[in-house]
PDB file of C-alpha atoms in Angstrom:
ATOM      1  CA  MET X  19      99.538  89.886 132.148  1.00 38.00           C
ATOM      2  CA  THR X  20     101.090  92.657 130.117  1.00 40.00           C
ATOM      3  CA  ARG X  21      98.551  93.708 127.516  1.00 39.00           C
ATOM      4  CA  PHE X  22      99.367  95.382 124.240  1.00 43.00           C
ATOM      5  CA  PRO X  23      96.420  97.241 122.729  1.00 45.00           C
ATOM      6  CA  TRP X  24      95.852  95.274 119.541  1.00 43.00           C
ATOM      7  CA  SER X  25      92.664  97.165 118.773  1.00 47.00           C
ATOM      8  CA  ALA X  26      94.541 100.433 119.211  1.00 46.00           C
ATOM      9  CA  MET X  27      97.249  99.230 116.836  1.00 45.00           C
ATOM     10  CA  VAL X  28      94.790  98.154 114.180  1.00 49.00           C
ATOM     11  CA  SER X  29      92.700 101.263 114.740  1.00 49.00           C
ATOM     12  CA  THR X  30      95.831 103.276 113.976  1.00 48.00           C
ATOM     13  CA  VAL X  31      96.209 101.456 110.671  1.00 49.00           C
ATOM     14  CA  ALA X  32      92.500 101.916 109.952  1.00 51.00           C
ATOM     15  CA  VAL X  33      92.691 105.648 110.622  1.00 47.00           C
ATOM     16  CA  LEU X  34      95.847 106.028 108.545  1.00 48.00           C
ATOM     17  CA  THR X  35      94.324 103.948 105.772  1.00 52.00           C
ATOM     18  CA  LEU X  36      90.742 105.179 105.695  1.00 49.00           C
ATOM     19  CA  GLY X  37      91.756 108.762 106.372  1.00 48.00           C
ATOM     20  CA  ALA X  38      94.286 108.769 103.569  1.00 48.00           C
ATOM     21  CA  VAL X  39      91.853 107.572 100.930  1.00 48.00           C
ATOM     22  CA  ALA X  40      91.058 110.619  98.875  1.00 42.00           C
ATOM     23  CA  PRO X  41      88.292 110.765  96.272  1.00 41.00           C
ATOM     24  CA  ALA X  42      89.557 109.720  92.882  1.00 40.00           C
ATOM     25  CA  PRO X  43      90.243 112.556  90.441  1.00 37.00           C
ATOM     26  CA  ALA X  44      87.221 113.275  88.282  1.00 32.00           C
ATOM     27  CA  ALA X  45      87.462 111.281  85.092  1.00 33.00           C
ATOM     28  CA  ALA X  46      85.063 109.749  82.625  1.00 31.00           C
ATOM     29  CA  ASP X  47      84.640 106.035  83.206  1.00 38.00           C
ATOM     30  CA  PRO X  48      85.799 104.516  79.922  1.00 39.00           C
ATOM     31  CA  SER X  49      83.767 101.760  78.357  1.00 43.00           C
ATOM     32  CA  PRO X  50      85.991  98.697  78.580  1.00 44.00           C
ATOM     33  CA  ALA X  51      86.871  96.723  75.499  1.00 44.00           C
ATOM     34  CA  PRO X  52      84.394  93.848  75.181  1.00 52.00           C
ATOM     35  CA  CYS X  53      85.700  90.658  76.773  1.00 69.00           C
ATOM     36  CA  SER X  54      83.149  88.222  75.387  1.00 61.00           C
ATOM     37  CA  GLY X  55      85.333  87.100  72.514  1.00 58.00           C
ATOM     38  CA  ALA X  56      88.737  87.631  74.084  1.00 59.00           C
ATOM     39  CA  ASP X  57      90.926  84.788  75.309  1.00 59.00           C
ATOM     40  CA  ALA X  58      92.878  87.147  77.590  1.00 73.00           C
ATOM     41  CA  ALA X  59      91.842  90.001  79.862  1.00 90.00           C
ATOM     42  CA  VAL X  60      93.433  92.404  82.330  1.00 96.00           C
ATOM     43  CA  VAL X  61      91.825  91.936  85.739  1.00 97.00           C
ATOM     44  CA  LEU X  62      92.131  94.928  88.086  1.00 98.00           C
ATOM     45  CA  VAL X  63      92.223  94.242  91.845  1.00 98.00           C
ATOM     46  CA  HIS X  64      91.897  97.334  94.048  1.00 98.00           C
ATOM     47  CA  ASP X  65      93.521  98.076  97.417  1.00 96.00           C
ATOM     48  CA  LEU X  66      92.414  97.919 101.019  1.00 92.00           C
ATOM     49  CA  ALA X  67      89.641 100.440 101.755  1.00 89.00           C
ATOM     50  CA  SER X  68      89.097 101.267  98.098  1.00 92.00           C
ATOM     51  CA  THR X  69      86.748 100.677  95.157  1.00 94.00           C
ATOM     52  CA  PRO X  70      87.155  99.827  91.452  1.00 96.00           C
ATOM     53  CA  ASP X  71      86.718 103.546  90.697  1.00 96.00           C
ATOM     54  CA  VAL X  72      90.411 103.956  91.483  1.00 97.00           C
ATOM     55  CA  TRP X  73      91.189 102.360  88.112  1.00 98.00           C
ATOM     56  CA  SER X  74      89.471 105.000  85.954  1.00 97.00           C
ATOM     57  CA  ASP X  75      92.676 106.489  84.508  1.00 98.00           C
ATOM     58  CA  LEU X  76      94.442 103.178  83.976  1.00 98.00           C
ATOM     59  CA  ARG X  77      91.365 101.648  82.362  1.00 96.00           C
ATOM     60  CA  ALA X  78      91.315 104.512  79.890  1.00 96.00           C
ATOM     61  CA  ASP X  79      94.971 103.825  79.059  1.00 97.00           C
ATOM     62  CA  LEU X  80      94.421 100.091  78.715  1.00 95.00           C
ATOM     63  CA  THR X  81      91.310 100.467  76.598  1.00 92.00           C
ATOM     64  CA  ALA X  82      93.124 102.888  74.289  1.00 93.00           C
ATOM     65  CA  ALA X  83      95.916 100.323  73.945  1.00 93.00           C
ATOM     66  CA  GLY X  84      93.421  97.617  72.982  1.00 91.00           C
ATOM     67  CA  PHE X  85      93.303  95.698  76.254  1.00 92.00           C
ATOM     68  CA  CYS X  86      90.134  94.189  77.660  1.00 91.00           C
ATOM     69  CA  THR X  87      89.754  95.301  81.299  1.00 94.00           C
ATOM     70  CA  VAL X  88      87.776  93.686  84.116  1.00 94.00           C
ATOM     71  CA  PRO X  89      87.704  95.554  87.453  1.00 96.00           C
ATOM     72  CA  VAL X  90      86.911  93.326  90.434  1.00 97.00           C
ATOM     73  CA  THR X  91      85.277  94.436  93.679  1.00 96.00           C
ATOM     74  CA  TRP X  92      86.445  92.497  96.722  1.00 96.00           C
ATOM     75  CA  GLY X  93      85.880  92.618 100.455  1.00 92.00           C
ATOM     76  CA  GLU X  94      82.720  94.712 100.653  1.00 90.00           C
ATOM     77  CA  PRO X  95      81.160  94.994 104.137  1.00 84.00           C
ATOM     78  CA  ALA X  96      78.700  92.177 104.798  1.00 78.00           C
ATOM     79  CA  GLY X  97      76.498  90.875 107.579  1.00 72.00           C
ATOM     80  CA  THR X  98      77.322  92.622 110.849  1.00 67.00           C
ATOM     81  CA  ASP X  99      80.224  94.629 109.405  1.00 67.00           C
ATOM     82  CA  VAL X 100      80.148  98.411 109.696  1.00 69.00           C
ATOM     83  CA  PRO X 101      78.443  99.526 106.425  1.00 75.00           C
ATOM     84  CA  LEU X 102      81.204 101.769 105.098  1.00 78.00           C
ATOM     85  CA  PRO X 103      80.946 102.937 101.454  1.00 79.00           C
ATOM     86  CA  LEU X 104      84.200 101.178 100.581  1.00 87.00           C
ATOM     87  CA  ALA X 105      85.361  97.710  99.587  1.00 88.00           C
ATOM     88  CA  GLY X 106      88.595  95.934 100.453  1.00 86.00           C
ATOM     89  CA  LEU X 107      87.752  95.787 104.163  1.00 86.00           C
ATOM     90  CA  ARG X 108      87.095  92.100 104.872  1.00 87.00           C
ATOM     91  CA  GLY X 109      90.606  90.722 104.418  1.00 90.00           C
ATOM     92  CA  ALA X 110      92.535  88.621 101.927  1.00 96.00           C
ATOM     93  CA  GLU X 111      90.660  85.356 102.481  1.00 95.00           C
ATOM     94  CA  ALA X 112      87.319  86.954 101.609  1.00 94.00           C
ATOM     95  CA  GLY X 113      89.009  88.865  98.804  1.00 96.00           C
ATOM     96  CA  ALA X 114      90.420  85.689  97.265  1.00 97.00           C
ATOM     97  CA  ARG X 115      86.947  84.154  97.245  1.00 97.00           C
ATOM     98  CA  ASP X 116      85.537  87.272  95.577  1.00 96.00           C
ATOM     99  CA  LEU X 117      88.300  87.166  92.962  1.00 97.00           C
ATOM    100  CA  ALA X 118      87.651  83.477  92.310  1.00 97.00           C
ATOM    101  CA  TYR X 119      83.942  84.182  91.836  1.00 95.00           C
ATOM    102  CA  ALA X 120      84.727  86.999  89.387  1.00 94.00           C
ATOM    103  CA  LEU X 121      87.118  84.837  87.367  1.00 94.00           C
ATOM    104  CA  ASP X 122      84.606  81.992  87.282  1.00 93.00           C
ATOM    105  CA  GLY X 123      82.088  84.384  85.766  1.00 90.00           C
ATOM    106  CA  LEU X 124      84.623  85.746  83.294  1.00 89.00           C
ATOM    107  CA  CYS X 125      85.857  82.349  82.168  1.00 88.00           C
ATOM    108  CA  GLU X 126      82.692  80.241  82.186  1.00 84.00           C
ATOM    109  CA  GLN X 127      81.953  80.890  78.500  1.00 70.00           C
ATOM    110  CA  ARG X 128      85.513  80.205  77.302  1.00 74.00           C
ATOM    111  CA  SER X 129      87.316  77.034  76.371  1.00 72.00           C
ATOM    112  CA  ARG X 130      90.573  78.829  77.164  1.00 78.00           C
ATOM    113  CA  CYS X 131      90.770  81.712  79.624  1.00 87.00           C
ATOM    114  CA  THR X 132      93.949  83.539  80.615  1.00 91.00           C
ATOM    115  CA  VAL X 133      94.186  86.760  82.605  1.00 94.00           C
ATOM    116  CA  ASP X 134      96.881  89.214  83.566  1.00 97.00           C
ATOM    117  CA  VAL X 135      96.237  90.763  86.973  1.00 98.00           C
ATOM    118  CA  VAL X 136      97.074  94.323  88.006  1.00 99.00           C
ATOM    119  CA  ALA X 137      96.762  94.826  91.761  1.00 99.00           C
ATOM    120  CA  HIS X 138      97.104  97.875  94.010  1.00 98.00           C
ATOM    121  CA  GLY X 139      98.503  97.582  97.549  1.00 96.00           C
ATOM    122  CA  ALA X 140      96.729  94.856  99.528  1.00 96.00           C
ATOM    123  CA  GLY X 141      95.217  93.656  96.255  1.00 98.00           C
ATOM    124  CA  SER X 142      98.571  91.932  95.743  1.00 98.00           C
ATOM    125  CA  LEU X 143      97.939  89.831  98.876  1.00 98.00           C
ATOM    126  CA  VAL X 144      94.402  89.012  97.730  1.00 98.00           C
ATOM    127  CA  THR X 145      95.705  87.838  94.359  1.00 98.00           C
ATOM    128  CA  GLN X 146      98.470  85.767  95.936  1.00 98.00           C
ATOM    129  CA  ARG X 147      95.974  84.102  98.266  1.00 98.00           C
ATOM    130  CA  TYR X 148      93.805  83.361  95.220  1.00 98.00           C
ATOM    131  CA  LEU X 149      96.782  81.700  93.505  1.00 98.00           C
ATOM    132  CA  GLN X 150      97.477  79.595  96.598  1.00 98.00           C
ATOM    133  CA  ASP X 151      93.859  78.542  97.127  1.00 97.00           C
ATOM    134  CA  HIS X 152      92.596  78.248  93.561  1.00 96.00           C
ATOM    135  CA  GLY X 153      95.667  77.537  91.429  1.00 95.00           C
ATOM    136  CA  ASN X 154      97.492  79.439  88.722  1.00 94.00           C
ATOM    137  CA  ASP X 155      95.981  77.928  85.592  1.00 93.00           C
ATOM    138  CA  ARG X 156      94.074  81.121  84.760  1.00 94.00           C
ATOM    139  CA  VAL X 157      96.679  83.746  85.704  1.00 97.00           C
ATOM    140  CA  ARG X 158      99.670  84.534  83.512  1.00 96.00           C
ATOM    141  CA  SER X 159     101.152  87.561  85.260  1.00 98.00           C
ATOM    142  CA  LEU X 160     100.742  89.772  88.322  1.00 98.00           C
ATOM    143  CA  THR X 161     101.718  93.437  88.131  1.00 99.00           C
ATOM    144  CA  THR X 162     101.483  95.337  91.402  1.00 98.00           C
ATOM    145  CA  LEU X 163     101.349  99.022  92.325  1.00 98.00           C
ATOM    146  CA  GLY X 164     102.630  99.682  95.845  1.00 97.00           C
ATOM    147  CA  PRO X 165     102.721  95.963  96.751  1.00 97.00           C
ATOM    148  CA  MET X 166     102.594  94.914 100.391  1.00 94.00           C
ATOM    149  CA  TRP X 167     104.431  91.602 100.234  1.00 97.00           C
ATOM    150  CA  HIS X 168     106.039  92.188 103.628  1.00 92.00           C
ATOM    151  CA  GLY X 169     103.393  94.476 105.120  1.00 89.00           C
ATOM    152  CA  THR X 170     104.124  97.810 106.757  1.00 86.00           C
ATOM    153  CA  GLU X 171     105.964  98.959 109.858  1.00 79.00           C
ATOM    154  CA  ILE X 172     104.003 102.214 109.858  1.00 68.00           C
ATOM    155  CA  ALA X 173     103.899 103.875 113.302  1.00 47.00           C
ATOM    156  CA  GLY X 174     106.046 101.058 114.718  1.00 46.00           C
ATOM    157  CA  LEU X 175     103.064  98.699 114.865  1.00 51.00           C
ATOM    158  CA  ALA X 176     104.917  95.594 113.719  1.00 44.00           C
ATOM    159  CA  ALA X 177     107.516  95.982 116.454  1.00 40.00           C
ATOM    160  CA  ALA X 178     104.788  96.358 119.085  1.00 46.00           C
ATOM    161  CA  GLU X 179     103.045  93.259 117.760  1.00 52.00           C
ATOM    162  CA  GLN X 180     106.263  91.247 117.922  1.00 44.00           C
ATOM    163  CA  ILE X 181     106.782  92.255 121.557  1.00 42.00           C
ATOM    164  CA  SER X 182     103.267  90.996 122.308  1.00 48.00           C
ATOM    165  CA  ARG X 183     104.100  87.683 120.633  1.00 49.00           C
ATOM    166  CA  ASP X 184     107.367  87.408 122.572  1.00 45.00           C
ATOM    167  CA  LEU X 185     105.557  88.007 125.867  1.00 46.00           C
ATOM    168  CA  GLY X 186     102.932  85.399 125.051  1.00 52.00           C
ATOM    169  CA  THR X 187     100.030  87.866 125.184  1.00 46.00           C
ATOM    170  CA  TYR X 188      99.278  88.031 121.458  1.00 50.00           C
ATOM    171  CA  ASN X 189      96.682  85.249 121.118  1.00 55.00           C
ATOM    172  CA  ALA X 190      94.774  86.183 124.266  1.00 53.00           C
ATOM    173  CA  VAL X 191      94.564  89.840 123.309  1.00 51.00           C
ATOM    174  CA  LEU X 192      93.630  89.014 119.720  1.00 56.00           C
ATOM    175  CA  ALA X 193      90.789  86.750 120.869  1.00 58.00           C
ATOM    176  CA  LEU X 194      89.327  89.598 122.918  1.00 56.00           C
ATOM    177  CA  GLU X 195      89.759  92.410 120.445  1.00 61.00           C
ATOM    178  CA  LYS X 196      89.347  90.791 117.019  1.00 63.00           C
ATOM    179  CA  PRO X 197      85.508  90.801 117.294  1.00 63.00           C
ATOM    180  CA  LEU X 198      85.646  94.547 117.922  1.00 60.00           C
ATOM    181  CA  VAL X 199      88.030  95.430 115.101  1.00 64.00           C
ATOM    182  CA  ASP X 200      87.140  93.071 112.254  1.00 66.00           C
ATOM    183  CA  PRO X 201      83.615  94.448 111.615  1.00 68.00           C
ATOM    184  CA  LEU X 202      85.292  97.742 110.730  1.00 69.00           C
ATOM    185  CA  CYS X 203      88.352  96.561 108.807  1.00 78.00           C
ATOM    186  CA  ALA X 204      89.565  92.976 109.113  1.00 79.00           C
ATOM    187  CA  GLY X 205      92.096  93.645 106.380  1.00 83.00           C
ATOM    188  CA  CYS X 206      93.785  96.422 108.341  1.00 81.00           C
ATOM    189  CA  ARG X 207      95.457  94.028 110.777  1.00 81.00           C
ATOM    190  CA  GLU X 208      96.652  91.836 107.897  1.00 88.00           C
ATOM    191  CA  ILE X 209      98.935  94.467 106.382  1.00 88.00           C
ATOM    192  CA  ILE X 210     101.013  94.942 109.547  1.00 84.00           C
ATOM    193  CA  ALA X 211     104.451  93.378 108.991  1.00 84.00           C
ATOM    194  CA  GLY X 212     104.588  89.970 110.644  1.00 84.00           C
ATOM    195  CA  SER X 213     100.803  89.486 110.660  1.00 87.00           C
ATOM    196  CA  ASP X 214      99.328  85.995 110.709  1.00 88.00           C
ATOM    197  CA  LEU X 215      98.244  86.389 107.088  1.00 94.00           C
ATOM    198  CA  LEU X 216     101.688  87.444 105.880  1.00 95.00           C
ATOM    199  CA  ARG X 217     103.388  84.634 107.787  1.00 93.00           C
ATOM    200  CA  ASP X 218     101.041  82.068 106.274  1.00 97.00           C
ATOM    201  CA  LEU X 219     101.226  83.610 102.805  1.00 97.00           C
ATOM    202  CA  HIS X 220     105.017  83.293 102.716  1.00 97.00           C
ATOM    203  CA  ALA X 221     104.990  79.869 104.378  1.00 98.00           C
ATOM    204  CA  ARG X 222     102.818  78.612 101.523  1.00 97.00           C
ATOM    205  CA  GLY X 223     105.098  80.135  98.905  1.00 96.00           C
ATOM    206  CA  VAL X 224     105.593  83.573  97.410  1.00 97.00           C
ATOM    207  CA  PRO X 225     106.024  83.981  94.487  1.00 97.00           C
ATOM    208  CA  THR X 226     103.975  81.306  92.749  1.00 97.00           C
ATOM    209  CA  ALA X 227     105.854  79.326  90.117  1.00 96.00           C
ATOM    210  CA  GLY X 228     104.809  80.017  86.548  1.00 95.00           C
ATOM    211  CA  ILE X 229     103.582  83.574  87.202  1.00 97.00           C
ATOM    212  CA  ASP X 230     105.462  86.637  85.919  1.00 97.00           C
ATOM    213  CA  TYR X 231     105.660  89.213  88.732  1.00 98.00           C
ATOM    214  CA  THR X 232     106.320  92.940  88.287  1.00 98.00           C
ATOM    215  CA  ASP X 233     106.355  95.203  91.352  1.00 98.00           C
ATOM    216  CA  ILE X 234     106.015  98.969  90.832  1.00 97.00           C
ATOM    217  CA  VAL X 235     107.117 100.722  94.025  1.00 96.00           C
ATOM    218  CA  SER X 236     107.410 104.350  95.120  1.00 94.00           C
ATOM    219  CA  ARG X 237     110.328 105.730  97.131  1.00 92.00           C
ATOM    220  CA  CYS X 238     107.822 107.801  99.143  1.00 90.00           C
ATOM    221  CA  ASP X 239     104.898 105.358  99.272  1.00 91.00           C
ATOM    222  CA  GLY X 240     103.822 106.533 102.719  1.00 86.00           C
ATOM    223  CA  LEU X 241     101.779 103.433 103.583  1.00 88.00           C
ATOM    224  CA  VAL X 242     104.425 100.811 102.819  1.00 89.00           C
ATOM    225  CA  VAL X 243     106.994 101.671 105.511  1.00 83.00           C
ATOM    226  CA  PRO X 244     109.884 101.395 104.906  1.00 83.00           C
ATOM    227  CA  PRO X 245     109.154 101.587 101.153  1.00 80.00           C
ATOM    228  CA  GLY X 246     111.992  99.219 100.281  1.00 78.00           C
ATOM    229  CA  ILE X 247     110.186  96.218 101.816  1.00 85.00           C
ATOM    230  CA  GLY X 248     107.341  96.260  99.310  1.00 89.00           C
ATOM    231  CA  ALA X 249     108.857  94.311  96.430  1.00 94.00           C
ATOM    232  CA  LEU X 250     109.729  90.642  96.071  1.00 95.00           C
ATOM    233  CA  SER X 251     113.329  89.743  95.308  1.00 92.00           C
ATOM    234  CA  ALA X 252     112.135  87.481  92.490  1.00 94.00           C
ATOM    235  CA  SER X 253     110.016  90.194  90.829  1.00 96.00           C
ATOM    236  CA  ALA X 254     110.907  92.579  88.064  1.00 96.00           C
ATOM    237  CA  VAL X 255     110.995  95.813  90.081  1.00 96.00           C
ATOM    238  CA  VAL X 256     110.218  99.317  88.805  1.00 95.00           C
ATOM    239  CA  THR X 257     111.062 102.065  91.299  1.00 93.00           C
ATOM    240  CA  LEU X 258     109.412 105.495  91.107  1.00 93.00           C
ATOM    241  CA  PRO X 259     110.465 108.164  90.598  1.00 86.00           C
ATOM    242  CA  GLY X 260     113.060 107.030  88.111  1.00 72.00           C
ATOM    243  CA  THR X 261     116.151 108.893  87.015  1.00 64.00           C
ATOM    244  CA  ASP X 262     114.172 111.877  85.732  1.00 67.00           C
ATOM    245  CA  SER X 263     112.781 114.731  87.808  1.00 64.00           C
ATOM    246  CA  SER X 264     109.266 113.290  88.216  1.00 72.00           C
ATOM    247  CA  PRO X 265     107.683 114.106  91.581  1.00 81.00           C
ATOM    248  CA  CYS X 266     107.472 111.316  94.118  1.00 87.00           C
ATOM    249  CA  VAL X 267     104.064 109.649  94.310  1.00 91.00           C
ATOM    250  CA  HIS X 268     102.142 108.526  97.413  1.00 92.00           C
ATOM    251  CA  HIS X 269     100.660 105.048  97.742  1.00 94.00           C
ATOM    252  CA  TRP X 270      97.055 106.088  97.103  1.00 94.00           C
ATOM    253  CA  ALA X 271      97.979 108.115  94.007  1.00 95.00           C
ATOM    254  CA  LEU X 272      99.821 105.291  92.227  1.00 97.00           C
ATOM    255  CA  PRO X 273      96.863 104.118  90.070  1.00 98.00           C
ATOM    256  CA  HIS X 274      96.484 107.681  88.755  1.00 97.00           C
ATOM    257  CA  ASP X 275     100.190 108.487  88.321  1.00 96.00           C
ATOM    258  CA  GLY X 276     101.359 108.764  84.703  1.00 95.00           C
ATOM    259  CA  PRO X 277     104.760 107.046  85.081  1.00 94.00           C
ATOM    260  CA  ALA X 278     103.185 104.281  87.178  1.00 96.00           C
ATOM    261  CA  ARG X 279     100.515 103.667  84.558  1.00 98.00           C
ATOM    262  CA  ASP X 280     103.179 103.636  81.831  1.00 97.00           C
ATOM    263  CA  ALA X 281     105.067 101.009  83.824  1.00 97.00           C
ATOM    264  CA  VAL X 282     101.918  98.870  83.976  1.00 98.00           C
ATOM    265  CA  LEU X 283     101.480  99.076  80.211  1.00 97.00           C
ATOM    266  CA  THR X 284     105.123  98.112  79.693  1.00 97.00           C
ATOM    267  CA  ALA X 285     104.768  95.126  82.020  1.00 97.00           C
ATOM    268  CA  LEU X 286     101.609  93.928  80.275  1.00 96.00           C
ATOM    269  CA  SER X 287     103.187  94.333  76.853  1.00 90.00           C
ATOM    270  CA  GLY X 288     105.970  92.032  78.007  1.00 77.00           C
ATOM    271  CA  SER X 289     103.588  89.401  79.352  1.00 68.00           C
ATOM    272  CA  GLY X 290     102.714  88.083  75.920  1.00 56.00           C
ATOM    273  CA  MET X 291      99.359  89.777  75.520  1.00 54.00           C
TER     274      MET X 291
END
């Protein structure tokens, strides 16, 4: 049986992902606007192999603009997982449960609770899975930075995976190698274009009716390859850089990039907040 090295493919994504995560620029963590009396809040959902610290600059912007911000941590290592000092490693299913738990806590004291979600990278997939599993009654809009709606073809991994499927070796190889890879980064295999998660996500419906989607994409994202596959056709799409001479911004820098943050504020202002 021809065997394609699934663990090698996912390990490549893990190395490219974990190795590319740079420490966030030093910035004071702003005190968020109190949410106890607010009917609406901006919920921030970080990326694969990340932490809520990535939102420091955007939270400062949102707080200054009068928004209530709620950063959510999802997918932290648990049980027998490798204890890396990052979150966003356990995949979209676990992430959706974490997001549901956070929204339950946020909304339990309110008779009416509406949130606008801002998600980075794989956080878009986590939020979409939440909408599919838990409904859209609490979410008004989803604004994404570097969304991964169709995954990535980085290093040709999606093509290699498809060959494995065509040869009939995919399930057998996955059964052998998944236990070795998932304790490190279960979410890494999910962002490869054509992954089981992405197939199921789209089969169940993307976008979700009743949600306003805005996708903020970079022409030189670096992780979303090719960058043009990131956005949904039904979304309002903002492409960076725009018509000015702003430098191109990499995937991991999007939450800190000035024009990207401005685009988030514009999207939220148009959501009815």
